[in-house]
Structure formats: C-alpha cells, structure tokens
mmCIF file of C-alpha atoms in Angstrom:
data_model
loop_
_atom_site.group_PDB
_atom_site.id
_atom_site.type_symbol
_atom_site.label_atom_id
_atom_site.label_comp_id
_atom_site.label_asym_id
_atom_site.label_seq_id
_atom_site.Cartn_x
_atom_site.Cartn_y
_atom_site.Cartn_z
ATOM 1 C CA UNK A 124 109.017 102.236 57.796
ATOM 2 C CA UNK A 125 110.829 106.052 58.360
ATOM 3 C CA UNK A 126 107.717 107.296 57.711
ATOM 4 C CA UNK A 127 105.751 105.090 60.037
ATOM 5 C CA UNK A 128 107.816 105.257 62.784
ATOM 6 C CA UNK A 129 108.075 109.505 62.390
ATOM 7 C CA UNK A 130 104.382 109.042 62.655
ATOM 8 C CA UNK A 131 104.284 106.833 65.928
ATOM 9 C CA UNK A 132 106.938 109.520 67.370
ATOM 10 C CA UNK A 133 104.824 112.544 66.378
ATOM 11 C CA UNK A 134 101.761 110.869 67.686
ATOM 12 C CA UNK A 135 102.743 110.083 71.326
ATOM 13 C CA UNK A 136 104.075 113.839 71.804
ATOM 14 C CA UNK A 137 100.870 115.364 70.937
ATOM 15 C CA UNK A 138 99.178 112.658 73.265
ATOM 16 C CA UNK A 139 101.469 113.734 76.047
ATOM 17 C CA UNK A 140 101.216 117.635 75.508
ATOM 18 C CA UNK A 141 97.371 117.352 75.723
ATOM 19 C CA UNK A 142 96.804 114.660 78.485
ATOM 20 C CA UNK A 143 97.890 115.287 82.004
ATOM 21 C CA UNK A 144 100.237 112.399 83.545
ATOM 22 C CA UNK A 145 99.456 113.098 87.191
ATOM 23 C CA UNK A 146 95.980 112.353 88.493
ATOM 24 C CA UNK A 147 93.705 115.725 90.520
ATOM 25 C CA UNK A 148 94.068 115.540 93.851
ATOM 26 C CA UNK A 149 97.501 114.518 94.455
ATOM 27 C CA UNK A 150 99.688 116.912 95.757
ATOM 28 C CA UNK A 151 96.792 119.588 95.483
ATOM 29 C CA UNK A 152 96.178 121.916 98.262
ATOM 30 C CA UNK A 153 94.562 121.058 101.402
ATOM 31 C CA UNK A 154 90.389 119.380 100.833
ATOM 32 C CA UNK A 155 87.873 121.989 101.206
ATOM 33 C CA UNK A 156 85.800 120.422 103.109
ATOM 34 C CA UNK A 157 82.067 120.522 102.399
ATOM 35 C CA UNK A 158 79.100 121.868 104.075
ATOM 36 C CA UNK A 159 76.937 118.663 103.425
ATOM 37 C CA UNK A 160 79.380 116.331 105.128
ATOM 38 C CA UNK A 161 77.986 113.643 107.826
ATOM 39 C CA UNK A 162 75.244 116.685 109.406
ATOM 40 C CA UNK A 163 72.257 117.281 107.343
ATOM 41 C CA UNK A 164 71.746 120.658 108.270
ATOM 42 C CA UNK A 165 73.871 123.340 107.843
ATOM 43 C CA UNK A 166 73.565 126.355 109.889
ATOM 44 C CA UNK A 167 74.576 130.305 108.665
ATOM 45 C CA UNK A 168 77.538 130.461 110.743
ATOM 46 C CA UNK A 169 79.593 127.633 109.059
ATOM 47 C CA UNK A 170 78.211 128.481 105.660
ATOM 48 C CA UNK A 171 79.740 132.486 106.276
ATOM 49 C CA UNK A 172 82.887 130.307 107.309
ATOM 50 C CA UNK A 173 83.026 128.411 104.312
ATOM 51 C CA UNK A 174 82.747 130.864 101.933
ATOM 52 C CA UNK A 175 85.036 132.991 103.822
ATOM 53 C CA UNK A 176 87.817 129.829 102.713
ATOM 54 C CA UNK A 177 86.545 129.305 99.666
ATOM 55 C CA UNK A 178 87.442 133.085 98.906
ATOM 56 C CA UNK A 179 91.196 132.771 100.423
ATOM 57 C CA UNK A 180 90.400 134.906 103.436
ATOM 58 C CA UNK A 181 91.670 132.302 106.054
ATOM 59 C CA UNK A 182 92.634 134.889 108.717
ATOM 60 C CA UNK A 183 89.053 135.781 109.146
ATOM 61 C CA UNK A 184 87.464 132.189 109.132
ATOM 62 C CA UNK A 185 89.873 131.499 111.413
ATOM 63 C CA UNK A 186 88.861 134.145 113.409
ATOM 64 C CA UNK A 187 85.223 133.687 113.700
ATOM 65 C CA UNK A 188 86.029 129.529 113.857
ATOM 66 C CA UNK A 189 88.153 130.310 117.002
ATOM 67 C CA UNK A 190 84.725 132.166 118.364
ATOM 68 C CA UNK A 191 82.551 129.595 117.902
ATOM 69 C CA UNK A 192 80.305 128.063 120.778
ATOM 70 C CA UNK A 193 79.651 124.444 119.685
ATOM 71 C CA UNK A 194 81.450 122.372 117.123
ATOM 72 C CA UNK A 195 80.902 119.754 114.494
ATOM 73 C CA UNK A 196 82.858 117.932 112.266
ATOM 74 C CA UNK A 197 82.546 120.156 109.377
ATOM 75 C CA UNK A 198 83.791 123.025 111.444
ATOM 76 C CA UNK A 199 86.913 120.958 112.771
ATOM 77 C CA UNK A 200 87.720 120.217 109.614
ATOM 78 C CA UNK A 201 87.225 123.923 108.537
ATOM 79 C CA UNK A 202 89.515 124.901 112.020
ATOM 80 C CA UNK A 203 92.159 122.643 110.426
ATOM 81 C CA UNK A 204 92.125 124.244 106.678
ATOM 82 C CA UNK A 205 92.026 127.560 108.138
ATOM 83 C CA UNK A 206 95.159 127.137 110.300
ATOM 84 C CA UNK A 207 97.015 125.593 107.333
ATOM 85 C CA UNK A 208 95.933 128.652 105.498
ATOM 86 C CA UNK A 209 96.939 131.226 108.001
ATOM 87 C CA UNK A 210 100.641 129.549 108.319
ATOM 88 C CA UNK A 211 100.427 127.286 111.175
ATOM 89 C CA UNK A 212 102.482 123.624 110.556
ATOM 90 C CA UNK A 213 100.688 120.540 109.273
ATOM 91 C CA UNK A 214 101.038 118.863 112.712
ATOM 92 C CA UNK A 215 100.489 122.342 114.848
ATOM 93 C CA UNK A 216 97.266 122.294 113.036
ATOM 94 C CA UNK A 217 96.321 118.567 113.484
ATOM 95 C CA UNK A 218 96.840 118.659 117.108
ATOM 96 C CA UNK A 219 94.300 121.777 117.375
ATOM 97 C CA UNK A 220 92.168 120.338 115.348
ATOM 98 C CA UNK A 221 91.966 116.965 117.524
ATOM 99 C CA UNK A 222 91.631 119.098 120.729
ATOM 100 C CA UNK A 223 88.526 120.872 119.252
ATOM 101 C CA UNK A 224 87.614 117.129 118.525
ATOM 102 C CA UNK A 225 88.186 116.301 121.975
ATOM 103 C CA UNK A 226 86.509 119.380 123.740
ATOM 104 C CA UNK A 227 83.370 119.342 121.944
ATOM 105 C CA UNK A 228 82.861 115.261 122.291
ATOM 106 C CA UNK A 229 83.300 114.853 118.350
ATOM 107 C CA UNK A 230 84.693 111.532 117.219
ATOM 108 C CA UNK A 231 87.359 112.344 114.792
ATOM 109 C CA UNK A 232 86.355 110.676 111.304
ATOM 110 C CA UNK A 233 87.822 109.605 108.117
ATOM 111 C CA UNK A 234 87.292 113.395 106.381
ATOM 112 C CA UNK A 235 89.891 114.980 109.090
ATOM 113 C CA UNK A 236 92.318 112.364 108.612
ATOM 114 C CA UNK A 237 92.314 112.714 104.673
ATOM 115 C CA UNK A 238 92.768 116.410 104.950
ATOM 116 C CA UNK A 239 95.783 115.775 107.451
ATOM 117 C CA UNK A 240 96.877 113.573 104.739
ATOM 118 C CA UNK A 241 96.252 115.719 102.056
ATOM 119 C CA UNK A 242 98.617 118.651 103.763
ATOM 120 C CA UNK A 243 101.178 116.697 104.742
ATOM 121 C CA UNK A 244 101.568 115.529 101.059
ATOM 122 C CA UNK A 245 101.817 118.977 100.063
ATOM 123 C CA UNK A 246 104.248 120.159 102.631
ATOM 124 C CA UNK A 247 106.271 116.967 103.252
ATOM 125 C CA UNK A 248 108.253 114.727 104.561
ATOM 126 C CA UNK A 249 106.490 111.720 103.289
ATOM 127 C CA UNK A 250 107.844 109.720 106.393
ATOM 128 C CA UNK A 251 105.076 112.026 108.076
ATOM 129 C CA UNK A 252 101.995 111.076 105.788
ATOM 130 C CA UNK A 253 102.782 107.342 106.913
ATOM 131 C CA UNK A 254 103.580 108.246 110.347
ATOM 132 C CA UNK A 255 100.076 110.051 110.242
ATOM 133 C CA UNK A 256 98.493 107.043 108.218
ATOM 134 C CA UNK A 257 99.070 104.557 110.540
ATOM 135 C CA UNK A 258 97.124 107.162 113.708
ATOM 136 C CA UNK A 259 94.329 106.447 110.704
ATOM 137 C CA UNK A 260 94.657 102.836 110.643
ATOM 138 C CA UNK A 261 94.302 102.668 114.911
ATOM 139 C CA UNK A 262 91.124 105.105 114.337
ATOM 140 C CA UNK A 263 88.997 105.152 111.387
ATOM 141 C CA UNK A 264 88.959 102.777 108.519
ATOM 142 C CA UNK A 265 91.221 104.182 105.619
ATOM 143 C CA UNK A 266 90.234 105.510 102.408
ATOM 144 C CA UNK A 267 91.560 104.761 98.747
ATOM 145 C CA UNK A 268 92.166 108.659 98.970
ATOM 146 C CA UNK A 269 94.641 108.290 102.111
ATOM 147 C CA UNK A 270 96.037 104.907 100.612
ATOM 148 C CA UNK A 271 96.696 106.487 97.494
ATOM 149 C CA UNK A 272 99.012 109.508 99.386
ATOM 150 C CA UNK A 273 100.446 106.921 100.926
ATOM 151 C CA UNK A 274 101.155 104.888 97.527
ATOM 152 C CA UNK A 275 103.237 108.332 96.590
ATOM 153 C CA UNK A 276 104.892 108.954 99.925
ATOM 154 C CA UNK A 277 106.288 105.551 99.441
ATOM 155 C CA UNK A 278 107.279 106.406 95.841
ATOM 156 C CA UNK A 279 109.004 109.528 97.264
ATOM 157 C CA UNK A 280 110.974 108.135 99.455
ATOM 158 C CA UNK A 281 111.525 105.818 96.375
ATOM 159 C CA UNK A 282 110.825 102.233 98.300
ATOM 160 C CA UNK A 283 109.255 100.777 95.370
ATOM 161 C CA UNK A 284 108.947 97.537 96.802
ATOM 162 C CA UNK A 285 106.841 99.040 99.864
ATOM 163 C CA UNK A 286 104.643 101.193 97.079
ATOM 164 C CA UNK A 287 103.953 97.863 95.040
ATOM 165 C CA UNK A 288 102.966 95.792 97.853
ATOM 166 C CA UNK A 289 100.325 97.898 99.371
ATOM 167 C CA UNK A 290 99.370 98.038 96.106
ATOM 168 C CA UNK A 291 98.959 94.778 95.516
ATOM 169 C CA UNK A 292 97.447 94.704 98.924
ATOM 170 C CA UNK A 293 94.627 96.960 97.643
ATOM 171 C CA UNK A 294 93.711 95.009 94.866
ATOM 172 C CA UNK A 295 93.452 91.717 96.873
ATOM 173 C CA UNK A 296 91.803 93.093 99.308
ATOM 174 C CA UNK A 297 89.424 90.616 101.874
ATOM 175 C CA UNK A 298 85.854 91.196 101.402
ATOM 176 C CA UNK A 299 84.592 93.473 104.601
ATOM 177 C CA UNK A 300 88.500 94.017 105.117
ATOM 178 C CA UNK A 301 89.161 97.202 106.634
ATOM 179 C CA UNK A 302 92.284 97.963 105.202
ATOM 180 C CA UNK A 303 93.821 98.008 102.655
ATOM 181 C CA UNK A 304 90.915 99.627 100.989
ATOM 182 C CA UNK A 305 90.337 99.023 97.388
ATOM 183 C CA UNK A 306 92.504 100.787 94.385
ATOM 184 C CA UNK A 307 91.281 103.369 91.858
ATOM 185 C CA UNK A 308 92.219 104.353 88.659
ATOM 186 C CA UNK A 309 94.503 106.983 90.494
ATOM 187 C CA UNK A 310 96.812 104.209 92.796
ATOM 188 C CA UNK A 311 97.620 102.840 89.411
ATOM 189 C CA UNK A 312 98.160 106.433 87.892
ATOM 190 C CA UNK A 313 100.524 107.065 91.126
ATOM 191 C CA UNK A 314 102.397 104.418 90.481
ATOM 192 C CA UNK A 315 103.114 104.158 86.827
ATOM 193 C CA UNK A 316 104.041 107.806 86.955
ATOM 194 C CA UNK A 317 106.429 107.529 89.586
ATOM 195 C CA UNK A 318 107.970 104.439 87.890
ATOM 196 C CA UNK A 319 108.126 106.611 84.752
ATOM 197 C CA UNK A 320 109.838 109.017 86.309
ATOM 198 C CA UNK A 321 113.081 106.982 88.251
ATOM 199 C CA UNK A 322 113.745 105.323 84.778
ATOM 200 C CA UNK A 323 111.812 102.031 85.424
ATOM 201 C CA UNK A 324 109.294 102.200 82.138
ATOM 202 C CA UNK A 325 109.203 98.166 82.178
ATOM 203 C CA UNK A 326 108.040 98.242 85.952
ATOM 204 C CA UNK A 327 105.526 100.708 84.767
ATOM 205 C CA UNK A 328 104.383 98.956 81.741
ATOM 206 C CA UNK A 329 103.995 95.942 84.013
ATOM 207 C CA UNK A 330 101.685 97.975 86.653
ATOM 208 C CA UNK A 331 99.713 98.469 83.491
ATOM 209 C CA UNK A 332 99.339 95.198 82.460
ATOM 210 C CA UNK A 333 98.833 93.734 86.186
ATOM 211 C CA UNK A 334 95.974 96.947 86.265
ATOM 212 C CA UNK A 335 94.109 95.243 82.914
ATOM 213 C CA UNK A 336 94.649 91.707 83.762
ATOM 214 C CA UNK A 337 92.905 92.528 87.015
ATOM 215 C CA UNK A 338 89.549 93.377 85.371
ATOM 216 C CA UNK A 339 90.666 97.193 85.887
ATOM 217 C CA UNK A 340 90.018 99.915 83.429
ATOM 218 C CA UNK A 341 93.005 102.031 82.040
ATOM 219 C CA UNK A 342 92.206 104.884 80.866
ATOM 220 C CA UNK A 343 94.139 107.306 78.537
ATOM 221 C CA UNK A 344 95.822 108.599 81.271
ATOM 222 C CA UNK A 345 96.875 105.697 82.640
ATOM 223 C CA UNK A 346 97.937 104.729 79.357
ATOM 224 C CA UNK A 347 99.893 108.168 78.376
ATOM 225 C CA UNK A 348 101.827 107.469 82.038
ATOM 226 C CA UNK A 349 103.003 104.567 80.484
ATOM 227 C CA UNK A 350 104.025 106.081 77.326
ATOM 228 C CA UNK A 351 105.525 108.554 78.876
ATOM 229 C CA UNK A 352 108.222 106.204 80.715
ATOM 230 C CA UNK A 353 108.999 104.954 77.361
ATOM 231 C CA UNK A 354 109.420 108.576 75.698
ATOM 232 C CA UNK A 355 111.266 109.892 78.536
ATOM 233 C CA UNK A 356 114.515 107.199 77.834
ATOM 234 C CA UNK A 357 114.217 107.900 74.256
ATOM 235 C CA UNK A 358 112.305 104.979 73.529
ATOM 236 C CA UNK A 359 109.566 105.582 70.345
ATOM 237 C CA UNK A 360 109.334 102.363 69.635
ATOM 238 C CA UNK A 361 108.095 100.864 72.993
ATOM 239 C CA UNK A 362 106.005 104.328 73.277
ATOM 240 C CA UNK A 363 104.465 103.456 70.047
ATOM 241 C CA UNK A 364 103.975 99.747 71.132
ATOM 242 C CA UNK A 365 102.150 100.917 73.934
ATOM 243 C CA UNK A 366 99.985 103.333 72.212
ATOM 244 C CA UNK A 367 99.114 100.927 69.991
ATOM 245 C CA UNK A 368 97.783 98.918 73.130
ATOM 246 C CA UNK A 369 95.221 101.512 74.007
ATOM 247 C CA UNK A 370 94.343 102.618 70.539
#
C-alpha cells in the first residue's frame, strides 16, 4: 500500500512539472492583431506596420500609424497595441483608439474590445476589465475570450460566487442569446485554477465534475488543475483519486 501510494505521489508531480496549469492567453500580453481581420485586402502600409509590432519596435509603428490618411479596423486596433507598447495607460490608449474609431466612421467591433480586455488583464485592476466589459455588453456581442477575462477578474477580486455564476451562465446559455456567450475548455481551466489556488480543491473538483457532466471535454490540463488543488494542501490521496479519474 506504501509502495502504491509513493507511486500515486511520484506520479502527480511529474504530471504537474510537465503540464502547464494556466491556459495561453490569459494574462498574456496585449492580441496582435492580424492583418486578415474583417478587410480582405491588406494594403503595404499596415503590413510595414505590423511587422514593425511584431518586431517590438512600437515607437515607430506608432509613428507612421499616427501619419496615416484613412483608417480601418485593423489599424485601430494596431493604434491601440502600439500605444500600450510605447507606455501610454490601458484607458489613455482605449480612448485614442475609439476617437480614431470615431473620426474615420469605423464601428468599433468585438477585436478592439478583446484587446482592451486583454491589457487591462495584464495591467490591472480587475474592477476595470468589468467596468470595460460591460461598455462591450452595450456595443458588440461578447466573446468567450472577453467572458473568460472576466471569469478571472472576478476570481481576482476573489468573488467566487460572481465567477461561478457567469459561469454557469455560459454554459446555459439561450440559443441566439447574446450574452453570456458559450464556455471553453479555458473558463473551466480559469476557474479550477483559481479555486486551486485560495485553498478550495473540493470547489474545484466540483467545477470538474459539473464541466464532464455537462457533455464538456476535460482535458489533461483541466485535469492536472484539479490535481493540483489537491497537491497543493498536501493531499496525495485525493490527487491520486483524481488522476485516476482521467487516466
């Protein structure tokens, strides 16, 4: 039984070593956005401009952004990366980036709101990203990716209850709803981490079992979330219970 459990133990560190817990994209740096987005063509000017970003020179994209003659929404969004790049605040940045919306007759779309998002999760506080979340909700229809920074700024400001309602929102959402939009692998990720992390492995277990029962897929990640709540309050044998779930 020694034997057996040392074996359980050693096998859920190794699985936590080589499996990250927190999902891409989450707390990463701002979105690059991309040249193919909503405009078919794309013109020489904005593909200088995004490779200029793409090789960390923001002070000249912003440069030859701020000299441009007509905009898009690729370049807005590029206006708004660059300025983040260069310095300038989260909001500082948003508001120039809605007033090039706003001067050139460009609706602002779901891509500029996610990269918003996206900063502001970086750079904080998370009572921003919501305050920013709900400009979304009056706008554009939100995206799992701006529901799922939301998920974590809820988690950060540890309201638990507020993270597991919207996410229970997602997964029952309305057909042709608008919002919440629908979960991914990554709200459940979010959540189970952050669980894992304020001492609540049952709650995160739980998120893990309401994920499956829900027709869901968990992968190892999700999984090795979950064993890592149980590891982290010196728990092998739930760990190893758990691991035995996804094995």
């Amino acid at each position: 039984l020694t034997d057996a459990r040392s074996r359980s133990k050693m096998l859920v560190q190794k699985m936590l070593v080589q499996t990250p817990l927190t999902p891409p994209g989450l707390g990463a740096d701002v979105v690059m956005p991309s040249i193919n987005e909503d405009t078919p063509t794309t013109t020489s000017f904005e593909a200088r401009a995004l490779e200029l970003l793409r090789l960390g020179d923001n002070a000249r994209a912003l440069e030859l952004l701020e000299g441009a003659d007509k905009f898009n929404i690729r370049l807005v969004n590029m206006l708004f990366t660059a300025l983040i790049g260069t310095g300038v605040g989260v909001d500082a940045a948003a508001v120039r980036a809605q007033q090039a919306c706003a001067a050139h007759g460009i609706a602002p779309n779901a891509s500029i709101f996610n990269n918003i998002l996206a900063a502001l999760d970086k750079a904080g506080p998370p009572e921003a990203v919501l305050a920013w979340l709900a400009k979304m909700r009056a706008a554009v229809p939100v995206t799992t990716t701006a529901a799922n920074i939301a998920l974590k700024a809820h988690l950060q400001r540890r309201d638990f209850g507020a993270a597991a309602e919207l996410l229970r929102s997602m997964m029952k959402r309305a057909a042709g709803a608008d919002y919440p939009p629908p979960p991914n692998e990554m709200s459940f990720n979010t959540v189970i981490s952050a669980l894992g992390d304020a001492a609540q492995p049952e709650r995160a277990e739980s998120v893990l079992s309401t994920m499956i029962d829900a027709g869901f897929t968990a992968s190892p990640v999700t999984f090795t979330a979950t064993i890592a709540a149980f590891a982290k309050q010196s728990r092998p044998a739930d760990a190893a219970r758990v691991l035995k779930r996804m094995l």
